[in-house]
Amino acid sequence: MKKILFLDHATVIGGAQLVLVSYLKYLSKEKYYKIVASSGSSDFLTEKFNVFSDKHYVIPFEKLKISSPLVIFRFILSVYSVIKIVREEKVDVICTNTEWAMYVGTLTAILTKKKLYWFVRDYLYNLTLFKLLSKYTDKMFFVSNDLKDFYYNPKNSLVVYVSSDMFERV
């Protein structure tokens, strides 16, 4: 059984979070042990993560785009929290669901030598960091060809339309 850790930092409910809930609900319980690490900011999402994942951790995922020297400290705290989960749960794959989770998940994957999958759903990622960090990914899932072409066309990327064939492609 493959242990998958999904990271999502969002403090509000958006499309990415609803799709993650769907993935958790429909991923095979026989093939995957599903772990979620989130900010725990939404009662609705926390309830859904608790129902559809095998384990849900609430970790300190603070806001990324704020002007404060505390951002670096908070980032390190988030990475440390995820590394603890990866080691404790013996995670096989780290999946990132949002931009902030991408940074935390990528550094964690590098430090723990785990497989890394990015789910890319919007055009708001920092292009320089995206290109720099993408060499550490094992797979990138884009929600459209246009989005994939916007960032570039890496060999390890797939277009998976929301809730369609994602389960066969993981």
XYZ file of N, CA and C in Angstrom:
510
model
N 0.842 -1.175 0.000
C 0.000 0.000 0.000
C 0.887 1.238 0.000
N 0.609 2.162 -0.911
C 1.372 3.393 -1.039
C 0.816 4.446 -0.088
N 1.703 5.069 0.677
C 1.298 6.138 1.591
C 1.533 7.481 0.915
N 0.430 8.232 0.759
C 0.486 9.525 0.085
C 0.151 10.625 1.083
N 1.009 11.636 1.124
C 0.775 12.809 1.959
C 0.361 13.970 1.065
N -0.840 14.501 1.286
C -1.331 15.657 0.559
C -1.144 16.889 1.436
N -0.535 17.934 0.866
C -0.322 19.185 1.591
C -1.207 20.265 1.011
N -1.922 20.968 1.884
C -2.760 22.076 1.452
C -2.771 23.127 2.559
N -2.305 24.309 2.229
C -2.176 25.360 3.244
C -3.390 26.264 3.358
N -4.320 26.156 2.439
C -5.391 27.153 2.313
C -6.162 27.392 3.602
N -6.473 28.657 3.813
C -7.275 29.038 4.978
C -8.735 29.231 4.594
N -9.027 29.151 3.311
C -10.398 29.285 2.808
C -10.696 28.115 1.873
N -11.965 27.927 1.602
C -12.368 26.850 0.704
C -12.374 27.383 -0.722
N -11.590 26.734 -1.573
C -11.552 27.088 -2.984
C -11.663 25.833 -3.821
N -11.544 25.998 -5.110
C -11.653 24.864 -6.019
C -10.614 23.789 -5.754
N -9.377 24.189 -5.476
C -8.312 23.212 -5.231
C -8.635 22.335 -4.020
N -9.220 22.940 -3.004
C -9.549 22.190 -1.797
C -10.709 21.231 -2.041
N -11.692 21.669 -2.807
C -12.827 20.792 -3.113
C -12.399 19.610 -3.986
N -11.487 19.862 -4.918
C -10.968 18.764 -5.745
C -10.147 17.809 -4.884
N -9.372 18.334 -3.957
C -8.611 17.463 -3.057
C -9.548 16.565 -2.258
N -10.630 17.109 -1.762
C -11.623 16.303 -1.043
C -12.133 15.189 -1.955
N -12.391 15.510 -3.201
C -12.851 14.511 -4.168
C -11.797 13.428 -4.386
N -10.549 13.835 -4.538
C -9.469 12.843 -4.698
C -9.425 11.904 -3.498
N -9.482 12.492 -2.315
C -9.435 11.678 -1.101
C -10.600 10.695 -1.043
N -11.757 11.164 -1.442
C -12.960 10.340 -1.392
C -12.873 9.146 -2.338
N -12.302 9.363 -3.520
C -12.358 8.325 -4.549
C -11.064 7.542 -4.768
N -9.952 7.963 -4.186
C -8.737 7.148 -4.305
C -8.952 5.820 -3.594
N -8.488 4.776 -4.190
C -8.692 3.424 -3.680
C -8.148 3.256 -2.258
N -9.007 2.761 -1.371
C -8.573 2.485 0.002
C -7.677 1.259 0.071
N -7.775 0.407 -0.929
C -6.945 -0.795 -0.967
C -5.522 -0.485 -1.451
N -5.368 0.534 -2.281
C -4.064 0.868 -2.852
C -3.325 1.968 -2.094
N -4.083 2.882 -1.474
C -3.464 4.080 -0.917
C -3.881 4.324 0.532
N -2.893 4.712 1.322
C -3.132 5.216 2.664
C -2.997 6.728 2.536
N -4.083 7.458 2.760
C -4.155 8.884 2.460
C -3.985 9.721 3.724
N -2.977 10.565 3.692
C -2.672 11.448 4.810
C -2.786 12.888 4.302
N -3.379 13.752 5.108
C -3.492 15.158 4.750
C -2.844 15.994 5.849
N -2.093 16.993 5.436
C -1.595 18.011 6.357
C -2.150 19.340 5.864
N -2.893 20.012 6.726
C -3.519 21.278 6.345
C -3.401 22.284 7.477
N -3.850 23.500 7.182
C -3.814 24.562 8.197
C -4.891 24.383 9.255
N -5.916 23.606 8.931
C -7.008 23.407 9.881
C -7.876 24.635 10.072
N -7.752 25.600 9.173
C -8.477 26.865 9.326
C -9.957 26.783 8.993
N -10.335 25.801 8.206
C -11.730 25.665 7.807
C -12.348 24.449 8.493
N -13.386 24.667 9.246
C -14.075 23.550 9.901
C -14.633 22.571 8.865
N -15.170 23.117 7.768
C -15.728 22.279 6.707
C -14.647 21.361 6.132
N -13.492 21.934 5.772
C -12.417 21.116 5.196
C -11.863 20.129 6.212
N -11.700 20.568 7.444
C -11.206 19.669 8.481
C -12.129 18.462 8.625
N -13.421 18.710 8.618
C -14.391 17.606 8.709
C -14.244 16.660 7.513
N -14.147 17.208 6.310
C -14.025 16.377 5.104
C -12.697 15.616 5.097
N -11.611 16.290 5.476
C -10.312 15.611 5.524
C -10.339 14.467 6.543
N -10.988 14.683 7.666
C -11.087 13.634 8.681
C -11.914 12.446 8.198
N -12.925 12.701 7.401
C -13.790 11.632 6.893
C -13.112 10.841 5.781
N -12.487 11.545 4.833
C -12.015 10.883 3.619
C -10.531 10.529 3.605
N -9.772 10.960 4.581
C -8.361 10.551 4.649
C -8.209 9.540 5.778
N -7.108 8.836 5.756
C -6.825 7.894 6.833
C -6.278 8.618 8.057
N -5.654 9.776 7.806
C -5.104 10.566 8.906
C -5.035 12.025 8.467
N -5.369 12.926 9.378
C -5.314 14.358 9.094
C -4.502 15.053 10.172
N -3.500 15.789 9.737
C -2.673 16.578 10.646
C -2.953 18.058 10.423
N -3.043 18.804 11.483
C -3.115 20.259 11.401
C -1.734 20.779 11.745
N -1.159 21.525 10.810
C 0.201 22.039 11.010
C 0.225 23.544 10.779
N 1.285 24.207 11.217
C 1.365 25.666 11.045
C 1.699 26.048 9.604
N 0.684 26.255 8.811
C 0.822 26.789 7.458
C 0.398 28.252 7.517
N 1.338 29.137 7.659
C 1.014 30.562 7.737
C 0.987 31.164 6.335
N 0.519 32.393 6.234
C 0.447 33.065 4.941
C 1.841 33.255 4.352
N 1.934 33.081 3.044
C 3.199 33.203 2.329
C 3.475 34.637 1.910
N 2.499 35.283 1.367
C 2.726 36.575 0.726
C 2.426 37.732 1.672
N 3.239 37.807 2.726
C 3.147 38.933 3.637
C 4.545 39.503 3.825
N 4.627 40.771 4.111
C 5.924 41.421 4.310
C 6.295 41.352 5.781
N 7.082 40.345 6.111
C 7.498 40.178 7.498
C 8.692 39.233 7.536
N 9.663 39.533 8.367
C 10.793 38.597 8.508
C 10.370 37.269 9.135
N 9.185 37.253 9.731
C 8.687 36.019 10.339
C 8.344 34.953 9.293
N 8.189 35.353 8.036
C 7.836 34.405 6.982
C 8.865 33.272 6.908
N 10.136 33.600 7.016
C 11.194 32.583 6.933
C 11.082 31.615 8.101
N 10.897 32.142 9.301
C 10.733 31.284 10.484
C 9.516 30.384 10.336
N 8.405 30.952 9.879
C 7.174 30.175 9.705
C 7.345 29.103 8.634
N 8.075 29.440 7.574
C 8.347 28.468 6.518
C 9.141 27.281 7.076
N 10.177 27.572 7.819
C 11.002 26.515 8.423
C 10.160 25.666 9.375
N 9.297 26.280 10.142
C 8.416 25.552 11.056
C 7.476 24.626 10.278
N 6.945 25.104 9.156
C 6.081 24.264 8.320
C 6.848 23.074 7.767
N 8.047 23.315 7.250
C 8.872 22.229 6.699
C 9.186 21.212 7.796
N 9.578 21.686 8.957
C 9.882 20.780 10.072
C 8.670 19.913 10.429
N 7.491 20.534 10.458
C 6.268 19.788 10.777
C 5.985 18.703 9.748
N 6.197 19.015 8.481
C 5.939 18.032 7.421
C 6.989 16.922 7.453
N 8.229 17.260 7.708
C 9.281 16.224 7.822
C 8.934 15.242 8.935
N 8.440 15.746 10.053
C 8.024 14.862 11.157
C 6.940 13.886 10.699
N 5.968 14.379 9.948
C 4.892 13.521 9.443
C 5.443 12.486 8.475
N 6.291 12.908 7.563
C 6.871 11.998 6.564
C 7.617 10.866 7.252
N 8.390 11.183 8.258
C 9.163 10.150 8.968
C 8.267 9.265 9.825
N 7.337 9.871 10.545
C 6.446 9.117 11.429
C 5.544 8.169 10.640
N 5.019 8.636 9.524
C 4.067 7.849 8.736
C 4.728 7.001 7.652
N 6.044 7.187 7.476
C 6.776 6.467 6.410
C 6.113 6.706 5.042
N 5.951 7.972 4.723
C 5.292 8.418 3.498
C 6.115 8.030 2.272
N 5.420 7.620 1.192
C 6.069 7.290 -0.077
C 6.085 8.472 -1.041
N 4.991 9.226 -1.071
C 4.829 10.319 -2.037
C 4.272 11.542 -1.329
N 4.844 12.704 -1.644
C 4.332 13.975 -1.148
C 3.631 14.665 -2.317
N 2.367 15.038 -2.120
C 1.584 15.743 -3.145
C 1.261 17.141 -2.647
N 1.572 18.132 -3.465
C 1.266 19.508 -3.080
C 0.053 20.003 -3.849
N -0.827 20.693 -3.147
C -2.109 21.105 -3.722
C -2.207 22.604 -3.955
N -1.279 23.388 -3.404
C -1.323 24.848 -3.513
C 0.114 25.364 -3.593
N 0.267 26.659 -3.900
C 1.609 27.222 -4.087
C 2.455 27.137 -2.822
N 1.945 27.603 -1.703
C 2.707 27.563 -0.446
C 3.060 26.120 -0.090
N 2.128 25.217 -0.301
C 2.395 23.797 -0.054
C 3.482 23.276 -0.987
N 3.550 23.844 -2.213
C 4.584 23.429 -3.162
C 5.979 23.708 -2.608
N 6.165 24.884 -2.030
C 7.485 25.226 -1.486
C 7.834 24.348 -0.296
N 6.900 24.197 0.607
C 7.119 23.359 1.793
C 7.341 21.903 1.375
N 6.493 21.401 0.491
C 6.597 20.008 0.044
C 7.863 19.723 -0.724
N 8.293 20.670 -1.548
C 9.510 20.463 -2.339
C 10.733 20.383 -1.444
N 10.868 21.308 -0.516
C 12.018 21.250 0.387
C 11.972 19.976 1.230
N 10.800 19.593 1.687
C 10.653 18.358 2.454
C 11.061 17.152 1.621
N 10.625 17.093 0.372
C 10.966 15.967 -0.508
C 12.478 15.898 -0.748
N 13.092 17.045 -0.923
C 14.548 17.075 -1.118
C 15.253 16.531 0.119
N 14.841 16.994 1.284
C 15.510 16.603 2.533
C 15.234 15.154 2.935
N 14.079 14.631 2.563
C 13.715 13.265 2.961
C 13.854 12.252 1.818
N 14.191 12.761 0.619
C 14.376 11.905 -0.565
C 13.098 11.114 -0.912
N 11.974 11.796 -0.848
C 10.685 11.183 -1.181
C 10.230 11.656 -2.548
N 9.361 10.865 -3.175
C 8.776 11.272 -4.447
C 7.907 12.499 -4.218
N 7.842 13.350 -5.253
C 7.118 14.609 -5.141
C 6.215 14.807 -6.352
N 4.932 15.028 -6.090
C 3.960 15.333 -7.143
C 3.378 16.715 -6.865
N 3.347 17.550 -7.894
C 2.702 18.853 -7.790
C 1.371 18.813 -8.514
N 0.344 19.383 -7.924
C -0.928 19.631 -8.593
C -0.990 21.136 -8.849
N -0.938 21.515 -10.117
C -0.875 22.928 -10.499
C -2.228 23.325 -11.085
N -2.865 24.302 -10.447
C -4.239 24.651 -10.813
C -4.435 26.099 -11.232
N -3.397 26.950 -11.127
C -3.596 28.353 -11.482
C -2.317 28.972 -12.036
N -2.428 30.222 -12.441
C -1.333 30.954 -13.093
C -0.564 31.848 -12.129
N -0.739 31.670 -10.852
C -0.211 32.613 -9.878
C 1.124 32.211 -9.250
N 1.688 31.089 -9.628
C 2.959 30.657 -9.056
C 4.076 31.606 -9.505
N 5.060 31.783 -8.674
C 6.232 32.560 -9.040
C 6.985 31.779 -10.123
N 7.118 32.366 -11.311
C 7.710 31.645 -12.446
C 9.160 31.234 -12.207
N 9.937 32.095 -11.597
C 11.345 31.777 -11.342
C 11.464 30.592 -10.383
N 10.732 30.646 -9.277
C 10.781 29.539 -8.315
C 10.191 28.261 -8.911
N 9.145 28.409 -9.708
C 8.524 27.247 -10.344
C 9.551 26.503 -11.202
N 10.246 27.231 -12.046
C 11.237 26.601 -12.930
C 12.415 26.031 -12.141
N 12.850 26.751 -11.151
C 13.975 26.292 -10.332
C 13.635 25.012 -9.567
N 12.465 24.978 -8.942
C 12.090 23.844 -8.094
C 11.512 22.663 -8.864
N 11.050 22.896 -10.070
C 10.390 21.824 -10.826
C 11.315 20.652 -11.138
N 12.614 20.879 -11.126
C 13.539 19.767 -11.404
C 13.514 18.705 -10.297
N 12.908 19.031 -9.166
C 12.821 18.068 -8.062
C 11.530 17.257 -8.070
N 10.640 17.553 -8.987
C 9.365 16.840 -9.022
C 9.487 15.530 -9.783
N 8.704 14.566 -9.367
C 8.602 13.310 -10.104
C 7.460 13.375 -11.108
N 6.395 14.100 -10.752
C 5.269 14.314 -11.661
C 4.640 15.661 -11.354
N 4.137 16.278 -12.424
C 3.345 17.490 -12.286
C 2.019 17.256 -12.974
N 0.945 17.524 -12.260
C -0.397 17.385 -12.812
C -0.958 18.790 -13.040
N -1.273 19.096 -14.289
C -1.874 20.379 -14.645
C -3.343 20.152 -14.954
N -4.175 21.166 -14.710
C -5.605 21.014 -14.961
C -6.007 21.411 -16.378
N -5.043 21.887 -17.177
C -5.332 22.193 -18.581
C -4.035 22.262 -19.374
N -4.145 22.079 -20.675
C -2.976 22.224 -21.551
C -2.477 23.662 -21.550
N -3.384 24.615 -21.506
C -3.004 26.017 -21.493
C -2.144 26.331 -20.267
N -2.519 25.804 -19.135
C -1.757 26.014 -17.901
C -0.386 25.351 -18.004
N -0.348 24.154 -18.523
C 0.919 23.440 -18.712
C 1.838 24.228 -19.641
N 1.296 24.753 -20.733
C 2.091 25.523 -21.685
C 2.540 26.858 -21.100
N 1.741 27.428 -20.205
C 2.085 28.701 -19.575
C 3.387 28.583 -18.795
N 3.539 27.518 -18.045
C 4.740 27.343 -17.236
C 5.889 26.798 -18.064
N 5.652 25.871 -18.893
C 6.506 25.252 -19.882
C 6.020 23.840 -20.045
N 6.710 23.028 -20.796
C 6.190 21.694 -21.093
C 7.172 20.620 -20.605
N 7.247 20.414 -19.328
C 8.210 19.432 -18.805
C 7.823 17.995 -19.155
N 8.828 17.152 -19.227
C 8.607 15.744 -19.582
C 7.780 14.994 -18.539
N 7.904 15.368 -17.306
C 7.225 14.630 -16.234
C 5.847 15.200 -15.912
N 5.256 15.904 -16.871
C 3.966 16.527 -16.590
C 2.829 15.860 -17.346
N 1.663 15.925 -16.739
C 0.443 15.364 -17.316
C -0.681 16.373 -17.165
N -1.575 16.363 -18.132
C -2.791 17.146 -17.989
C -3.874 16.190 -17.523
N -4.472 16.534 -16.402
C -5.539 15.720 -15.837
C -6.697 16.648 -15.552
N -7.760 16.452 -16.270
C -8.928 17.288 -16.075
C -9.580 16.898 -14.748
N -10.016 17.891 -14.026
C -10.519 17.725 -12.668
C -11.469 16.536 -12.566
N -11.120 15.640 -11.630
C -11.933 14.468 -11.291
C -12.224 13.549 -12.475
N -11.311 13.460 -13.422
C -11.553 12.573 -14.563
C -10.697 11.328 -14.456
N -9.495 11.394 -15.013
C -8.658 10.196 -15.080
C -7.469 10.264 -14.135
N -7.523 11.124 -13.153
C -6.402 11.292 -12.228
C -6.034 9.974 -11.548
N -7.025 9.184 -11.203
C -6.788 7.977 -10.423
C -6.004 6.938 -11.207
N -6.185 6.891 -12.514
C -5.430 5.945 -13.334
C -4.007 6.440 -13.564
N -3.787 7.762 -13.475
C -2.505 8.343 -13.817
C -1.545 8.481 -12.642
N -2.049 8.346 -11.426
C -1.175 8.413 -10.260
C -0.372 7.144 -10.220
